[in-house]
mmCIF file of C-alpha atoms in Angstrom:
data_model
loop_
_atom_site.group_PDB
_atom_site.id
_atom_site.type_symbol
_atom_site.label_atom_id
_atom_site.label_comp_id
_atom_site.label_asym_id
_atom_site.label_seq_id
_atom_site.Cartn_x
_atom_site.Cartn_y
_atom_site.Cartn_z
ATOM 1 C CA UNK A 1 13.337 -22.692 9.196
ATOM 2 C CA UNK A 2 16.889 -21.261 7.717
ATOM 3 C CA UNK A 3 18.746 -19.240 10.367
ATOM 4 C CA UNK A 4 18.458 -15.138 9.213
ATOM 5 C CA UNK A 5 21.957 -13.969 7.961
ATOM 6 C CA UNK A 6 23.080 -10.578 7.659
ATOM 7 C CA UNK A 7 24.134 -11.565 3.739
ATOM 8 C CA UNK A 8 19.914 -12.076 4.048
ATOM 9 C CA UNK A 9 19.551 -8.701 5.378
ATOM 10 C CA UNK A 10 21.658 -7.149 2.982
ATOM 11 C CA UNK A 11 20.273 -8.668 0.042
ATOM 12 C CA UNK A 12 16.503 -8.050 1.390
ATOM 13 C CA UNK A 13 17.631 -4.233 2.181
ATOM 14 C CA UNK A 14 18.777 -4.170 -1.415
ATOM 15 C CA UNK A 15 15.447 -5.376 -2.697
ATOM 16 C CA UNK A 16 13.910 -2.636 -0.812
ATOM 17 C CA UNK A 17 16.092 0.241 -2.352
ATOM 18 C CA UNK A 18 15.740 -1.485 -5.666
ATOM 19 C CA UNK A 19 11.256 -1.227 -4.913
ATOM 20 C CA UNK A 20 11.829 2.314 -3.734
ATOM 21 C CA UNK A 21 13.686 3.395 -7.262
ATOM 22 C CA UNK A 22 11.059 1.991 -9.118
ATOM 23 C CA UNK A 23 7.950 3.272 -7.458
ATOM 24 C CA UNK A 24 9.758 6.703 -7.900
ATOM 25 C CA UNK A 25 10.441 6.234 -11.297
ATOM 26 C CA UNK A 26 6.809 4.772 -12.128
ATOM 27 C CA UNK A 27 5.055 7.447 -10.718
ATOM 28 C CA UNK A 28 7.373 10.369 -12.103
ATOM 29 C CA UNK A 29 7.489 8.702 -16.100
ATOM 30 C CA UNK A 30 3.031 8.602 -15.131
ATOM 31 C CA UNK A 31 3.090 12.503 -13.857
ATOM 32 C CA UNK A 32 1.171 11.272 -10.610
ATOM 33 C CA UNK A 33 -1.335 9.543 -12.730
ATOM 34 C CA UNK A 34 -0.125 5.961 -12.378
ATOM 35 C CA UNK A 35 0.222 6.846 -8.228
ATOM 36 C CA UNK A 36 -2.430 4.677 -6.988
ATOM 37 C CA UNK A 37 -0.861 1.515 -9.963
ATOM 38 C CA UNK A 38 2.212 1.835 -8.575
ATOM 39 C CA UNK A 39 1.053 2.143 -4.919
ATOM 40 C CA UNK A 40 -0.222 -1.508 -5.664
ATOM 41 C CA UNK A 41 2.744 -3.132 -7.307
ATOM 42 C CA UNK A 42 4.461 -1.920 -4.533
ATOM 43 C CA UNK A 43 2.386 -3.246 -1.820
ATOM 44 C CA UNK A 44 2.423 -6.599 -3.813
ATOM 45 C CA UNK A 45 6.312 -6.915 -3.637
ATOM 46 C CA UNK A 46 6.951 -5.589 -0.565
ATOM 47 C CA UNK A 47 4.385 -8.458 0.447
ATOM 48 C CA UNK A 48 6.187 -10.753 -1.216
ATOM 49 C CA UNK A 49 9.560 -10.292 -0.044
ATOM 50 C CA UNK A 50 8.592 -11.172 3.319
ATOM 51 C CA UNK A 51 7.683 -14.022 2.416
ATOM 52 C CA UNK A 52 11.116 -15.950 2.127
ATOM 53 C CA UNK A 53 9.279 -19.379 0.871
ATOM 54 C CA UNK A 54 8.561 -17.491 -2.298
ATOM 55 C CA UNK A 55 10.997 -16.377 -5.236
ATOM 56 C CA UNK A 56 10.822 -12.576 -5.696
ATOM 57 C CA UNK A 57 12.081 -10.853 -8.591
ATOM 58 C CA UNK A 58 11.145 -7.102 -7.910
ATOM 59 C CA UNK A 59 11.242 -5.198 -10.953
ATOM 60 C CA UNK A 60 9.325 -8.588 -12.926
ATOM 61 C CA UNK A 61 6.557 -8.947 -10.408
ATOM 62 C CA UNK A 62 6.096 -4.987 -10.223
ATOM 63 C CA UNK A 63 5.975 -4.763 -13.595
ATOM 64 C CA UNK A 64 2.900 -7.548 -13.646
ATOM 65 C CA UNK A 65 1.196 -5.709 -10.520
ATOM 66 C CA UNK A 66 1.193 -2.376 -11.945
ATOM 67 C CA UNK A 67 -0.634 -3.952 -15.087
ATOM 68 C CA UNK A 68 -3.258 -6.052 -13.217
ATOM 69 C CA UNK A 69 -6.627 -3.856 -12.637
ATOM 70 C CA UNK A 70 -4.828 -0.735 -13.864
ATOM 71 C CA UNK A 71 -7.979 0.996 -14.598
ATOM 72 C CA UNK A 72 -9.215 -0.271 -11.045
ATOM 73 C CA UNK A 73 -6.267 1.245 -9.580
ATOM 74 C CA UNK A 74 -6.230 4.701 -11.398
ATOM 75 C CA UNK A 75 -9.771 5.131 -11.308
ATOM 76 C CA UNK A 76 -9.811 5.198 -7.152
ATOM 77 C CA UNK A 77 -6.770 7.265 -7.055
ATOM 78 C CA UNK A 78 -7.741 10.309 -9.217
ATOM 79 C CA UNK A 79 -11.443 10.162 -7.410
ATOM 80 C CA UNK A 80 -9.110 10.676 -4.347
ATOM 81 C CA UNK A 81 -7.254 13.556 -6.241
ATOM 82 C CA UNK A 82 -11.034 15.321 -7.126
ATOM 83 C CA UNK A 83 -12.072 14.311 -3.557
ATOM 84 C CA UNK A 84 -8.777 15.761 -1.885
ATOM 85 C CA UNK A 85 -9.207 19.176 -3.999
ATOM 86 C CA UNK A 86 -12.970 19.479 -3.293
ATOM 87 C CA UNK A 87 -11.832 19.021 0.859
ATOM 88 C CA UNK A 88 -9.003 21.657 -0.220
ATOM 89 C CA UNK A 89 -11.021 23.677 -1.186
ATOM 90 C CA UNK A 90 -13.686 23.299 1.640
ATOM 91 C CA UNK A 91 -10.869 24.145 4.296
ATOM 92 C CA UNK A 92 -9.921 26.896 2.619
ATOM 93 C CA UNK A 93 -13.149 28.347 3.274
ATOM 94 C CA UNK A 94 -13.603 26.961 6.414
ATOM 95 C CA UNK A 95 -9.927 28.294 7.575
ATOM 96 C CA UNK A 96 -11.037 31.964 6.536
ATOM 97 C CA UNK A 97 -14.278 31.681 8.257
ATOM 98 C CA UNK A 98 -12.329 30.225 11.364
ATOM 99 C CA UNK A 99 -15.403 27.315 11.515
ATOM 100 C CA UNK A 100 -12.915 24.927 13.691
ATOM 101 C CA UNK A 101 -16.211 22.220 13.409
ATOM 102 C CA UNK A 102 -15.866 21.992 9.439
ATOM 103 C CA UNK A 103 -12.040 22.052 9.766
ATOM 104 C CA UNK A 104 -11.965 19.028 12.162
ATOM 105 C CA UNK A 105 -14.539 17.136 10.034
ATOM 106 C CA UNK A 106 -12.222 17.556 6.663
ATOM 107 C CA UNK A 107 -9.370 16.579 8.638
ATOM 108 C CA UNK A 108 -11.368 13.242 9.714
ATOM 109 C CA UNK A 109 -12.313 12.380 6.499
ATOM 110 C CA UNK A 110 -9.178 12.905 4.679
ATOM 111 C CA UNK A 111 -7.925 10.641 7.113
ATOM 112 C CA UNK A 112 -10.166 8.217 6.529
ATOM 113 C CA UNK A 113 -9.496 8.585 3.043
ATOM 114 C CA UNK A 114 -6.055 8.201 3.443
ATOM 115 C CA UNK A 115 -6.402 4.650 5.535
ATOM 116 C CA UNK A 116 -8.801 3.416 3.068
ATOM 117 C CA UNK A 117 -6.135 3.794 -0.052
ATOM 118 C CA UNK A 118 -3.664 1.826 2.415
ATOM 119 C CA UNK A 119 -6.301 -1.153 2.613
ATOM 120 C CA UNK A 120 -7.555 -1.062 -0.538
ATOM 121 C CA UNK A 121 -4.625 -1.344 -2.492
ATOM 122 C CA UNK A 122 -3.184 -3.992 -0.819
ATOM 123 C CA UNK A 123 -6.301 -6.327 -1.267
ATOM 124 C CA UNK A 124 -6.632 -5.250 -4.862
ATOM 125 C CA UNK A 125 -2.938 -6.605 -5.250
ATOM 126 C CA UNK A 126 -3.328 -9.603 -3.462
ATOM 127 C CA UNK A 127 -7.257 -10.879 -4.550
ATOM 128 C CA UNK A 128 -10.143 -11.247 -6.736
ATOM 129 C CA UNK A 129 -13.748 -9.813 -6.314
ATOM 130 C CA UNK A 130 -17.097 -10.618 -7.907
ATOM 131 C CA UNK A 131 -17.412 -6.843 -8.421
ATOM 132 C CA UNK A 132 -15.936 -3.478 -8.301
ATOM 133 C CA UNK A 133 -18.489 -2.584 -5.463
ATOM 134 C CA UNK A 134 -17.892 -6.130 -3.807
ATOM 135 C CA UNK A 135 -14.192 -4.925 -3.234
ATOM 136 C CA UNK A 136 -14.959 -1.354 -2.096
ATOM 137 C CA UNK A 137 -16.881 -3.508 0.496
ATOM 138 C CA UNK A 138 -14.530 -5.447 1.571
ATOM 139 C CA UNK A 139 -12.380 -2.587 2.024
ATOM 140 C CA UNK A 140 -14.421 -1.295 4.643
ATOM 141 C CA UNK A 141 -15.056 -4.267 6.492
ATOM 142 C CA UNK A 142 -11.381 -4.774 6.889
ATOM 143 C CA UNK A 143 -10.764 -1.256 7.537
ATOM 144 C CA UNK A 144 -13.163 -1.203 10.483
ATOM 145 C CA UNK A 145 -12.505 -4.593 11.907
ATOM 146 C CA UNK A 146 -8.626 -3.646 12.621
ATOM 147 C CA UNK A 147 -8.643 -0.064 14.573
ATOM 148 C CA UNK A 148 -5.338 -1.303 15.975
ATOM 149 C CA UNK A 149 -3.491 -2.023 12.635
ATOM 150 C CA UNK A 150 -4.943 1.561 11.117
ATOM 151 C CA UNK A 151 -3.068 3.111 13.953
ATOM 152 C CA UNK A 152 -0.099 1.656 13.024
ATOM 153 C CA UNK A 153 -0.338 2.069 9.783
ATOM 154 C CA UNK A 154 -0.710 5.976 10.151
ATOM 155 C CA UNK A 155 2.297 5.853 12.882
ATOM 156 C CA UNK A 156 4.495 4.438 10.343
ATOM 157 C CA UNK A 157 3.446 6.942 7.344
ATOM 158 C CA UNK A 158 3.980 9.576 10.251
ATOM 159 C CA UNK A 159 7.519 8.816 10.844
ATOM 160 C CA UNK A 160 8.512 7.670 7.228
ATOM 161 C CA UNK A 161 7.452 11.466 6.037
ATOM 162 C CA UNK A 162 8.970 13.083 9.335
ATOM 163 C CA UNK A 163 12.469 11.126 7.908
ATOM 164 C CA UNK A 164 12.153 12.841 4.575
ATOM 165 C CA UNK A 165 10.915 16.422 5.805
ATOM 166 C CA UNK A 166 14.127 16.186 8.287
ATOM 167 C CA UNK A 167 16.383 14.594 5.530
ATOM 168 C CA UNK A 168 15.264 15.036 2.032
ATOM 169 C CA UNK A 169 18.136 12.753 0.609
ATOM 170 C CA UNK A 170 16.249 9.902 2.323
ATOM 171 C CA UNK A 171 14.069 9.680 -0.511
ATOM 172 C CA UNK A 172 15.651 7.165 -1.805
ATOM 173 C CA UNK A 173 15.032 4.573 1.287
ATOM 174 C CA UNK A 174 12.077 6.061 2.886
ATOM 175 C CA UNK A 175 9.506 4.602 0.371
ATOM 176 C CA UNK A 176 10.656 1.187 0.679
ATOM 177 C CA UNK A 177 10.682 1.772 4.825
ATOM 178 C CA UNK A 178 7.527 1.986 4.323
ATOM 179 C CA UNK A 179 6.581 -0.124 1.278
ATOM 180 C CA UNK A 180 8.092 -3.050 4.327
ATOM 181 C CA UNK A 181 6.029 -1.429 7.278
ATOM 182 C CA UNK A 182 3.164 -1.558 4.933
ATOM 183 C CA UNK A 183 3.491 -5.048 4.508
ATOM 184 C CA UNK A 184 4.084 -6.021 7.881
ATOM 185 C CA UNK A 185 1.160 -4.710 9.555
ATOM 186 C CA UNK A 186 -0.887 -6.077 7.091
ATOM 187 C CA UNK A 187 0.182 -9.547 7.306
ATOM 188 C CA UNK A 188 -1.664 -10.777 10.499
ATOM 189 C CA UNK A 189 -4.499 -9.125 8.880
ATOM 190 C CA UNK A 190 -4.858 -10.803 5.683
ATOM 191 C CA UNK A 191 -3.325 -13.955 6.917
ATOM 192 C CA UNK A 192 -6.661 -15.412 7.572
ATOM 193 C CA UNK A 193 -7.766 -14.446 4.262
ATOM 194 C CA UNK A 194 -4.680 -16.282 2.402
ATOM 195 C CA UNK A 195 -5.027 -19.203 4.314
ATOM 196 C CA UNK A 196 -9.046 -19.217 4.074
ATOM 197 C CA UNK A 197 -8.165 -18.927 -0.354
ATOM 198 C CA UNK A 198 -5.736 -21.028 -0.103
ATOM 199 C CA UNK A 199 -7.660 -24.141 0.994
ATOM 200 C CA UNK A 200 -9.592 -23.272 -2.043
ATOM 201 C CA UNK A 201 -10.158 -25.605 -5.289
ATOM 202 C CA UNK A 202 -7.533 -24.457 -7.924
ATOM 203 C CA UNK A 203 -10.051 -24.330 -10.082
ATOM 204 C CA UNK A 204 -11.845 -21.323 -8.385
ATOM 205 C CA UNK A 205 -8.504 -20.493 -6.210
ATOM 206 C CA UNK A 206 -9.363 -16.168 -5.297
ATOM 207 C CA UNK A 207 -5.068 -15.318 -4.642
ATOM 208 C CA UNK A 208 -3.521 -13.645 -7.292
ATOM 209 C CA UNK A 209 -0.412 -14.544 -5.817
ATOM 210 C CA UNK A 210 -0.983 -18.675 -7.017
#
């Protein structure tokens, strides 16, 4: 394997910025709507780029994320928006009743809300399903079989929004910090999974990325 460079770092760190201005752009031009598209693409590229076997061109293979399963995409993240205002609204209530039991229970399932988006997307990006329902499954399964990787994943959105609260101009980085954090926890993960598909006839190959 090629020794890593810092004209490699640079170059990758570039790609990153590049993914970050995008997603921003993507997501203000769709008013929030296109959030849980570009969430996606992003996950796809940032996946991507670490792998340094493959030829990534970010703003071409974002472009082709964010218009695969579009309507799959959307459709989960604005029944997260209804979801998220109905548990709004819940606490709100429950904060004026001081009912610390209902509090603690919206807190646990917007959480679990929140980790769920952060698997699904990335296996909506990266393979096929039988059926809408067959990949809300799978979603699950992976979710619950990696406690470890959900903890990381969670650290890392942690510290990526702590950066921006403390420095607002890091904006323009801290997406892509974690657009490559994403990606990296994920990897052992779905690694199985990739390799499983990729033994796979071509003629019923699952990997979008082939």
């Amino acid at each position: 394997m090629r020794r890593y460079t810092f004209r490699d770092f640079y170059r990758d760190a570039m790609d990153y910025v590049l993914l970050n201005l995008i997603f921003i752009m993507f997501v203000a031009l769709g008013a929030f709507v296109t959030l849980g598209a570009s969430l996606k693409a992003m996950f796809f590229v940032s996946h991507r780029l670490l792998d340094r076997e493959k030829q990534t061109y970010v703003w071409k293979d974002f472009l082709r994320s964010f218009k695969e399963d579009f309507l799959q995409s959307t459709l989960v993240w604005l029944t997260c928006v209804a979801l998220g205002l109905l548990l709004y609204l819940a606490w709100t209530f429950a904060f004026e009743q001081q009912n610390i039991i209902v509090m603690v229970s919206i807190v646990a399932t917007a959480t679990i809300m929140l980790v769920y988006l952060m698997y699904f997307y990335p296996l909506l990006a990266l393979f096929e399903a039988a059926s809408f329902g067959e990949r809300l499954r799978n979603t699950f399964i992976i979710m619950a079989r990696h406690p470890f990787t959900t903890v990381k994943l969670l650290g890392s959105l942690a510290l990526v929004v702590l950066l921006f609260l403390l420095f607002s101009g890091t904006i323009i980085v801290s997406i892509g910090i974690f657009a490559w954090l994403w990606a990296w926890h994920l990897k052992k993960p779905l690694e199985p999974i990739i390799m499983a598909l990729s033994e796979v006839p071509t003629d019923i190959q699952l990997d979008k990325e082939t």
